[in-house]
Coordinates of C-alpha atoms and ligand atoms in Angstrom, one line a residue:
M1 CA -6.5 -4.8 18.2
K2 CA -6.7 -7.7 15.7
V3 CA -9.6 -6.8 13.3
L4 CA -11.1 -9.1 10.7
V5 CA -12.4 -7.1 7.8
T6 CA -14.6 -9.1 5.4
G7 CA -14.8 -7.6 1.9
G8 CA -11.6 -5.8 2.9
A9 CA -10.5 -5.6 -0.9
G10 CA -13.7 -3.8 -1.8
Y11 CA -14.4 -0.1 -2.0
I12 CA -15.3 0.7 1.7
G13 CA -13.5 -2.2 3.1
S14 CA -10.1 -1.2 1.5
H15 CA -10.4 2.4 2.9
T16 CA -11.2 1.0 6.4
T17 CA -8.3 -1.4 6.3
V18 CA -6.0 1.6 5.5
E19 CA -7.4 3.5 8.5
L20 CA -7.0 0.5 10.9
L21 CA -3.5 -0.1 9.7
E22 CA -2.5 3.5 10.0
Q23 CA -3.8 3.4 13.6
G24 CA -1.5 0.5 14.4
H25 CA -4.1 -2.3 14.4
E26 CA -3.5 -5.7 12.9
V27 CA -5.9 -6.5 10.0
V28 CA -7.0 -9.8 8.6
V29 CA -8.9 -9.6 5.3
I30 CA -11.3 -12.2 3.9
D31 CA -12.5 -11.6 0.4
N32 CA -13.4 -13.8 -2.5
L33 CA -12.5 -11.0 -5.0
S34 CA -15.9 -11.4 -6.6
N35 CA -16.1 -7.6 -6.9
S36 CA -12.5 -6.6 -6.3
S37 CA -8.9 -7.5 -7.2
H38 CA -5.7 -8.6 -5.5
S39 CA -3.9 -5.4 -6.6
V40 CA -6.0 -3.5 -4.0
L41 CA -4.0 -5.3 -1.3
D42 CA -0.7 -4.2 -2.9
R43 CA -2.0 -0.6 -3.0
I44 CA -3.1 -0.8 0.7
K45 CA 0.6 -1.7 1.3
E46 CA 1.9 1.2 -0.8
I47 CA -0.2 3.6 1.3
T48 CA 0.5 2.3 4.7
G49 CA 3.7 0.4 4.4
K50 CA 1.9 -2.6 6.0
S51 CA 0.1 -5.6 4.6
P52 CA -3.1 -7.1 6.0
S53 CA -3.1 -10.9 6.2
F54 CA -5.2 -12.1 3.3
F55 CA -7.6 -15.1 3.0
E56 CA -9.3 -15.6 -0.3
F57 CA -12.5 -17.6 0.0
D58 CA -16.3 -17.4 -0.2
L59 CA -18.0 -16.6 3.1
C60 CA -21.0 -18.7 1.9
D61 CA -18.8 -21.7 2.3
E62 CA -19.7 -22.7 5.9
E63 CA -16.9 -25.2 6.3
K64 CA -14.2 -22.7 5.2
V65 CA -15.7 -20.1 7.6
F66 CA -15.6 -22.6 10.6
N67 CA -12.0 -23.7 9.6
F68 CA -10.9 -20.1 9.5
F69 CA -12.1 -19.3 13.0
E70 CA -10.5 -22.6 14.2
S71 CA -7.2 -21.6 13.0
E72 CA -7.1 -17.8 13.3
K73 CA -7.0 -17.0 17.0
N74 CA -7.4 -13.8 19.0
I75 CA -9.5 -11.7 16.7
D76 CA -10.9 -8.8 18.8
A77 CA -13.3 -7.2 16.3
I78 CA -15.1 -8.1 13.0
I79 CA -16.2 -5.6 10.4
H80 CA -18.5 -7.3 7.9
F81 CA -18.6 -5.5 4.6
A82 CA -18.8 -8.5 2.3
A83 CA -22.0 -8.5 0.3
F84 CA -23.4 -7.9 -3.2
K85 CA -24.7 -4.3 -3.6
A86 CA -26.2 -3.7 -7.0
V87 CA -29.8 -2.8 -6.5
G88 CA -31.0 -3.4 -10.0
E89 CA -29.2 -6.8 -10.3
S90 CA -30.9 -7.8 -7.0
V91 CA -34.3 -7.2 -8.6
E92 CA -33.3 -9.5 -11.5
N93 CA -31.6 -12.2 -9.5
P94 CA -33.0 -12.0 -5.9
L95 CA -31.7 -15.4 -4.8
K96 CA -28.1 -14.4 -5.7
Y97 CA -28.5 -11.6 -3.1
Y98 CA -30.4 -13.5 -0.4
R99 CA -27.8 -16.3 -0.6
N100 CA -24.7 -14.2 -0.7
N101 CA -25.6 -11.4 1.7
L102 CA -27.5 -13.5 4.3
S103 CA -25.7 -16.8 4.3
S104 CA -22.3 -15.1 4.7
L105 CA -23.6 -13.2 7.7
V106 CA -25.2 -16.3 9.3
N107 CA -22.0 -18.3 8.7
I108 CA -19.8 -15.9 10.5
L109 CA -22.2 -15.4 13.4
N110 CA -22.6 -19.2 13.7
A111 CA -18.8 -19.8 13.7
T112 CA -18.2 -17.1 16.3
K113 CA -20.9 -18.1 18.8
N114 CA -18.2 -19.3 21.2
Y115 CA -15.2 -17.4 20.0
P116 CA -13.6 -16.2 23.2
S117 CA -11.7 -13.1 22.2
L118 CA -14.4 -11.4 20.0
K119 CA -15.5 -8.0 21.6
S120 CA -17.0 -6.1 18.7
F121 CA -19.0 -6.8 15.5
V122 CA -19.8 -4.0 13.0
F123 CA -22.3 -4.5 10.1
S124 CA -22.6 -2.5 6.9
S125 CA -26.2 -1.4 6.7
S126 CA -27.7 1.3 4.5
C127 CA -30.0 4.3 4.4
T128 CA -31.9 2.2 1.9
V129 CA -33.8 0.7 5.0
Y130 CA -35.7 4.0 5.3
G131 CA -37.0 4.1 1.7
Q132 CA -38.7 7.5 1.2
P133 CA -38.9 9.0 4.7
D134 CA -41.9 11.1 5.8
I135 CA -39.8 13.4 8.0
L136 CA -36.3 14.7 7.2
P137 CA -33.6 14.4 8.4
V138 CA -34.0 10.7 9.2
T139 CA -33.1 9.6 12.7
E140 CA -32.2 6.0 13.7
N141 CA -35.8 5.8 15.1
S142 CA -37.4 6.7 11.7
L143 CA -39.7 4.1 10.3
V144 CA -38.0 1.2 8.4
K145 CA -40.1 1.1 5.2
P146 CA -40.9 -2.0 3.1
A147 CA -37.7 -2.7 1.1
E148 CA -37.8 -1.4 -2.5
S149 CA -35.4 -4.2 -3.7
P150 CA -34.1 -7.6 -2.6
Y151 CA -30.8 -5.8 -1.9
G152 CA -32.5 -3.5 0.5
Y153 CA -34.3 -6.4 2.1
T154 CA -31.0 -8.1 2.8
K155 CA -29.9 -5.1 4.8
Q156 CA -33.2 -5.0 6.8
V157 CA -33.0 -8.8 7.5
G158 CA -29.4 -8.6 8.2
E159 CA -30.2 -6.0 11.0
E160 CA -32.9 -8.2 12.4
I161 CA -30.7 -11.2 12.5
L162 CA -28.0 -9.2 14.4
K163 CA -30.7 -7.7 16.8
S164 CA -31.8 -11.2 17.8
V165 CA -28.2 -12.6 18.0
S166 CA -27.2 -9.6 20.2
L167 CA -29.7 -10.8 22.8
Q168 CA -27.4 -13.9 23.4
S169 CA -24.1 -12.8 22.2
N170 CA -21.3 -11.8 24.6
F171 CA -20.0 -9.2 22.2
P172 CA -21.8 -5.9 21.3
I173 CA -23.1 -5.4 17.7
I174 CA -23.3 -2.1 15.9
S175 CA -25.1 -1.5 12.5
L176 CA -23.9 1.5 10.6
R177 CA -26.5 2.9 8.1
Y178 CA -24.3 4.5 5.5
F179 CA -25.9 7.3 3.3
N180 CA -24.2 7.7 -0.1
P181 CA -20.4 7.0 0.1
I182 CA -18.4 8.7 -2.6
G183 CA -14.8 9.8 -3.2
A184 CA -11.4 8.0 -2.8
H185 CA -8.4 8.0 -0.6
H186 CA -6.2 11.2 -0.9
S187 CA -3.3 9.1 -2.3
A188 CA -5.6 8.2 -5.3
L189 CA -4.3 4.6 -5.0
I190 CA -7.6 3.1 -3.9
G191 CA -11.2 4.0 -4.7
E192 CA -14.4 2.6 -6.2
L193 CA -14.1 0.1 -9.0
P194 CA -17.5 -0.2 -10.6
N195 CA -18.1 -3.2 -12.8
G196 CA -19.2 -2.3 -16.3
I197 CA -21.5 0.7 -16.7
P198 CA -21.8 2.5 -13.3
N199 CA -25.2 2.6 -11.7
N200 CA -24.1 5.3 -9.2
L201 CA -23.9 8.9 -9.9
V202 CA -20.3 9.9 -9.1
P203 CA -18.5 7.1 -10.9
F204 CA -20.8 7.9 -14.0
I205 CA -19.8 11.5 -13.7
T206 CA -16.0 10.9 -13.5
Q207 CA -16.2 8.3 -16.3
T208 CA -18.0 10.9 -18.5
A209 CA -15.7 13.6 -17.6
I210 CA -12.7 11.5 -18.6
G211 CA -14.3 10.5 -21.9
K212 CA -15.1 6.8 -21.1
R213 CA -18.9 7.6 -21.4
E214 CA -20.5 10.1 -23.7
I215 CA -23.2 11.7 -21.6
L216 CA -24.6 11.5 -18.1
S217 CA -28.3 11.2 -17.8
V218 CA -29.8 13.1 -14.9
F219 CA -32.8 11.0 -13.7
G220 CA -35.5 13.7 -13.3
N221 CA -35.7 17.4 -12.7
N222 CA -39.4 17.5 -11.6
Y223 CA -39.1 16.3 -8.0
N224 CA -40.4 18.5 -5.2
T225 CA -36.9 19.9 -4.4
P226 CA -35.5 23.4 -5.0
D227 CA -33.9 22.6 -8.4
G228 CA -36.2 19.6 -9.1
S229 CA -33.4 16.9 -8.9
C230 CA -33.1 14.3 -6.1
I231 CA -31.3 15.1 -2.9
R232 CA -28.9 12.8 -1.1
D233 CA -26.4 12.9 1.8
F234 CA -23.1 12.2 0.1
I235 CA -20.3 11.2 2.5
H236 CA -16.6 10.8 1.8
V237 CA -15.5 7.2 2.0
V238 CA -12.6 8.0 4.3
D239 CA -14.9 9.7 6.8
L240 CA -17.1 6.6 6.6
A241 CA -14.1 4.3 7.2
K242 CA -13.2 6.3 10.3
A243 CA -16.7 5.7 11.7
H244 CA -15.9 1.9 11.7
V245 CA -12.7 2.4 13.7
V246 CA -14.4 4.5 16.4
S247 CA -17.4 1.9 16.5
I248 CA -15.0 -0.9 17.4
E249 CA -13.3 1.3 20.0
R250 CA -16.7 2.0 21.5
S251 CA -17.4 -1.7 22.0
I252 CA -13.8 -2.6 23.1
K253 CA -14.1 0.1 25.8
K254 CA -17.5 -1.1 26.7
Q255 CA -19.1 2.2 26.1
N256 CA -22.1 0.8 24.3
K257 CA -25.5 1.6 25.8
S258 CA -27.0 -1.7 24.7
N259 CA -25.8 -4.9 23.0
Y260 CA -27.3 -3.8 19.7
E261 CA -26.9 -0.2 18.4
V262 CA -27.6 1.5 15.2
F263 CA -26.0 4.7 13.9
N264 CA -26.7 6.9 10.8
I265 CA -23.4 7.7 9.0
G266 CA -23.8 10.7 6.8
T267 CA -22.9 14.4 6.8
G268 CA -26.3 15.5 7.8
V269 CA -26.5 17.8 4.7
G270 CA -28.4 17.0 1.6
Y271 CA -27.2 18.0 -1.9
S272 CA -29.1 17.7 -5.1
V273 CA -27.8 15.9 -8.2
L274 CA -27.6 19.2 -10.0
Q275 CA -25.8 20.9 -7.2
L276 CA -23.3 18.0 -7.2
I277 CA -22.7 18.3 -10.9
N278 CA -22.0 22.0 -10.6
T279 CA -19.7 21.4 -7.6
F280 CA -17.7 18.9 -9.7
I281 CA -17.4 21.3 -12.6
E282 CA -16.3 24.1 -10.4
T283 CA -13.8 22.1 -8.3
T284 CA -12.2 20.2 -11.1
G285 CA -12.5 22.8 -13.9
V286 CA -13.6 19.9 -16.1
K287 CA -16.9 20.2 -18.1
F288 CA -18.9 17.2 -19.2
N289 CA -22.2 16.6 -21.1
Y290 CA -25.3 15.8 -19.3
K291 CA -29.0 15.7 -20.2
I292 CA -32.2 15.5 -18.2
V293 CA -34.2 12.3 -18.7
E294 CA -37.1 10.5 -17.2
R295 CA -37.1 9.7 -13.4
R296 CA -35.4 6.3 -12.6
A297 CA -37.8 3.8 -11.1
G298 CA -37.5 3.2 -7.4
D299 CA -35.5 6.5 -6.7
V300 CA -36.4 8.3 -3.4
E301 CA -36.9 12.0 -3.8
K302 CA -34.8 13.2 -0.9
I303 CA -33.0 11.8 2.0
Y304 CA -30.3 13.0 4.4
A305 CA -29.3 11.9 7.9
E306 CA -29.7 13.2 11.3
T307 CA -26.2 12.5 12.7
T308 CA -26.5 13.6 16.3
L309 CA -26.4 10.2 17.7
A310 CA -23.1 9.3 15.9
N311 CA -21.7 12.7 16.7
T312 CA -22.4 12.4 20.5
E313 CA -22.1 8.6 21.1
L314 CA -19.3 7.7 18.7
G315 CA -17.5 11.1 18.9
W316 CA -17.4 11.0 15.2
K317 CA -18.3 13.6 12.6
A318 CA -17.9 13.7 8.9
E319 CA -15.1 16.3 8.1
L320 CA -14.7 16.4 4.4
N321 CA -16.9 18.6 2.1
L322 CA -18.5 17.9 -1.2
A323 CA -15.8 19.6 -3.2
Q324 CA -13.1 17.4 -1.4
M325 CA -15.2 14.3 -2.1
L326 CA -15.5 15.1 -5.8
L327 CA -11.9 16.1 -6.2
S328 CA -10.7 12.8 -4.7
A329 CA -13.1 10.9 -7.0
W330 CA -11.7 12.7 -10.0
N331 CA -8.1 12.1 -8.9
W332 CA -8.9 8.4 -8.6
E333 CA -10.5 8.3 -12.1
K334 CA -7.4 10.0 -13.5
Y335 CA -5.2 7.4 -11.7
L336 CA -7.3 4.6 -13.3
G337 CA -6.9 6.2 -16.7
K338 CA -3.1 6.0 -16.4
N339 CA -2.9 2.5 -14.8
Ligands
NAD1 P1 -17.7 -3.7 -2.8 O1 -18.4 -4.6 -3.7 O2 -16.7 -2.8 -3.3 O3 -17.1 -4.6 -1.6 C1 -17.5 -5.8 -1.1 C2 -16.4 -6.8 -1.1 O4 -17.0 -8.1 -0.5 C3 -15.9 -7.1 -2.5 O5 -14.4 -7.0 -2.4 C4 -16.3 -8.5 -2.8 O6 -15.3 -9.2 -3.5 C5 -16.4 -9.1 -1.4 N1 -17.5 -10.2 -1.2 C6 -18.7 -10.2 -1.7 N2 -19.3 -11.3 -1.3 C7 -18.4 -12.1 -0.7 C8 -18.4 -13.4 -0.2 N3 -19.5 -14.1 -0.2 N4 -17.3 -13.9 0.4 C9 -16.2 -13.1 0.5 N5 -16.1 -11.9 -0.1 C10 -17.2 -11.4 -0.7 O7 -18.9 -2.9 -2.0 P2 -18.7 -1.7 -1.0 O8 -19.3 -0.5 -1.7 O9 -17.3 -1.6 -0.4 O10 -19.8 -2.0 0.1 C11 -19.4 -2.7 1.3 C12 -20.6 -2.9 2.1 O11 -21.3 -1.7 2.4 C13 -21.7 -3.8 1.5 O12 -22.2 -4.7 2.5 C14 -22.7 -2.9 1.0 O13 -24.0 -3.4 0.8 C15 -22.6 -1.8 2.0 N6 -23.1 -0.5 1.6 C16 -22.5 0.1 0.4 C17 -22.9 1.3 0.0 C18 -22.4 2.0 -1.2 O14 -23.0 2.9 -1.8 N7 -21.2 1.6 -1.7 C19 -24.0 2.0 0.8 C20 -24.5 1.4 1.8 C21 -24.1 0.2 2.3
WQD2 C1 -27.9 9.1 -6.6 C2 -28.8 10.2 -7.3 C3 -30.2 9.2 -9.0 C4 -27.0 7.9 -11.6 C5 -27.7 3.7 -4.0 C6 -28.4 2.6 -3.5 C7 -28.5 2.6 -1.9 C8 -27.1 2.8 -1.4 C9 -26.4 3.9 -2.0 C10 -26.1 0.7 -0.8 C11 -30.2 9.6 -7.6 C12 -29.2 10.1 -9.6 C13 -27.7 8.5 -10.6 C14 -27.0 8.5 -13.0 C15 -28.5 10.2 -12.0 N1 -26.2 1.7 -1.6 N2 -28.4 9.5 -10.8 N3 -27.8 9.6 -13.0 O1 -29.7 5.4 -5.7 O2 -29.2 7.2 -3.9 O3 -28.3 4.9 -3.7 O4 -26.3 3.7 -3.5 O5 -26.7 0.5 0.2 O6 -29.1 1.5 -1.5 O7 -29.7 2.6 -4.0 O8 -27.4 6.4 -5.4 O9 -25.5 7.2 -6.9 O10 -27.3 5.6 -7.8 O11 -28.0 7.9 -7.3 O12 -29.3 11.2 -12.2 O13 -26.5 8.1 -13.9 O14 -28.2 10.4 -8.6 O15 -31.4 9.3 -9.7 O16 -31.1 10.6 -7.4 P1 -28.8 6.0 -4.7 P2 -27.0 6.7 -6.9

């Protein structure tokens, strides 16, 4: 297959590109490098021995998107990762998020309306669409709650756009709702590259453990959970990457049950923030400082996925455990420290 990966130089896109190349697919990456760097493409080559074709431009540029699909023929599948993802920044600058995340999606869909070879479109959605769920674990039919942030709203609207487009499109569309992706490739050559001070838990932990940050703040220990800290469904980024490959295969083999499908992509197991910290220390043998502080505004108390639909329909299951996720994140942080 020839697969277009937008945002392929980013965190999840680069791991997915590796999986696709390793399975013998041809990969074309579009990325404007707004949150990534060209060196990621070199490291993909180092891991796989193969290079994806690379186009550097902004998907919000409608003309460039049209020209791309005019010149690049025979794409079988598109995985659309490209988007901004910082929840807090989206509250401060909502239009930046509406413009980037929605116009890039609309431009691609518009340019591929009559694109003959396209047989599959996969979209990066998020568990953020569920807000704080009433019943756990969340299934794909759980209520989509009013978005807590403009970022979350772009995922809800993105899904609605795709649902309506799927009524006319001659290619099936799949939205994957990721839970909390963490970890890095086992080679430690690619991983997450947070910009500035990390918002997310695991990059903050690894940066504290290596000495880049002084202390981790744990946001609240008075939640209604066994140890009082929040619960999340952490998933290894390589498992997540594999879910994209099987999603494309499902569409290509015409195994889809409808033209628009949604799957939760998590492990189905919830771990608390404090459990994760303890697992990191036990697995790596590295201690670091942390303190309990006030709750962070907007955090949901607990969420984890019901993954039966992805298990049965996609034939996919997360394989790597929390210790493996954290060890790979730590190896990546150590690699960054040396390079
Ligand atoms: P990332 O920032 O590492 O990767 C996104 C890539 O897209 C970057 O390389 C960036 O340069 C590129 N990009 C952004 N806007 C672009 C544009 N207009 N034109 C071309 N390239 C553009 O993010 P990620 O963590 O890999 O996330 C990938 C997708 O998954 C995003 O849609 C994100 O919202 C979604 N998602 C991420 C998480 C998470 O926790 N990481 C969870 C759920 C959903
Ligand atoms: C996890 C837990 C924090 C940092 C975010 C987005 C969500 C999705 C995934 C894209 C929470 C706690 C964190 C720290 C802490 N992304 N924490 N100290 O908020 O579950 O989800 O990424 O779609 O939309 O909101 O992930 O890693 O920020 O936090 O105590 O320094 O760790 O309070 O309970 P979150 P996270």
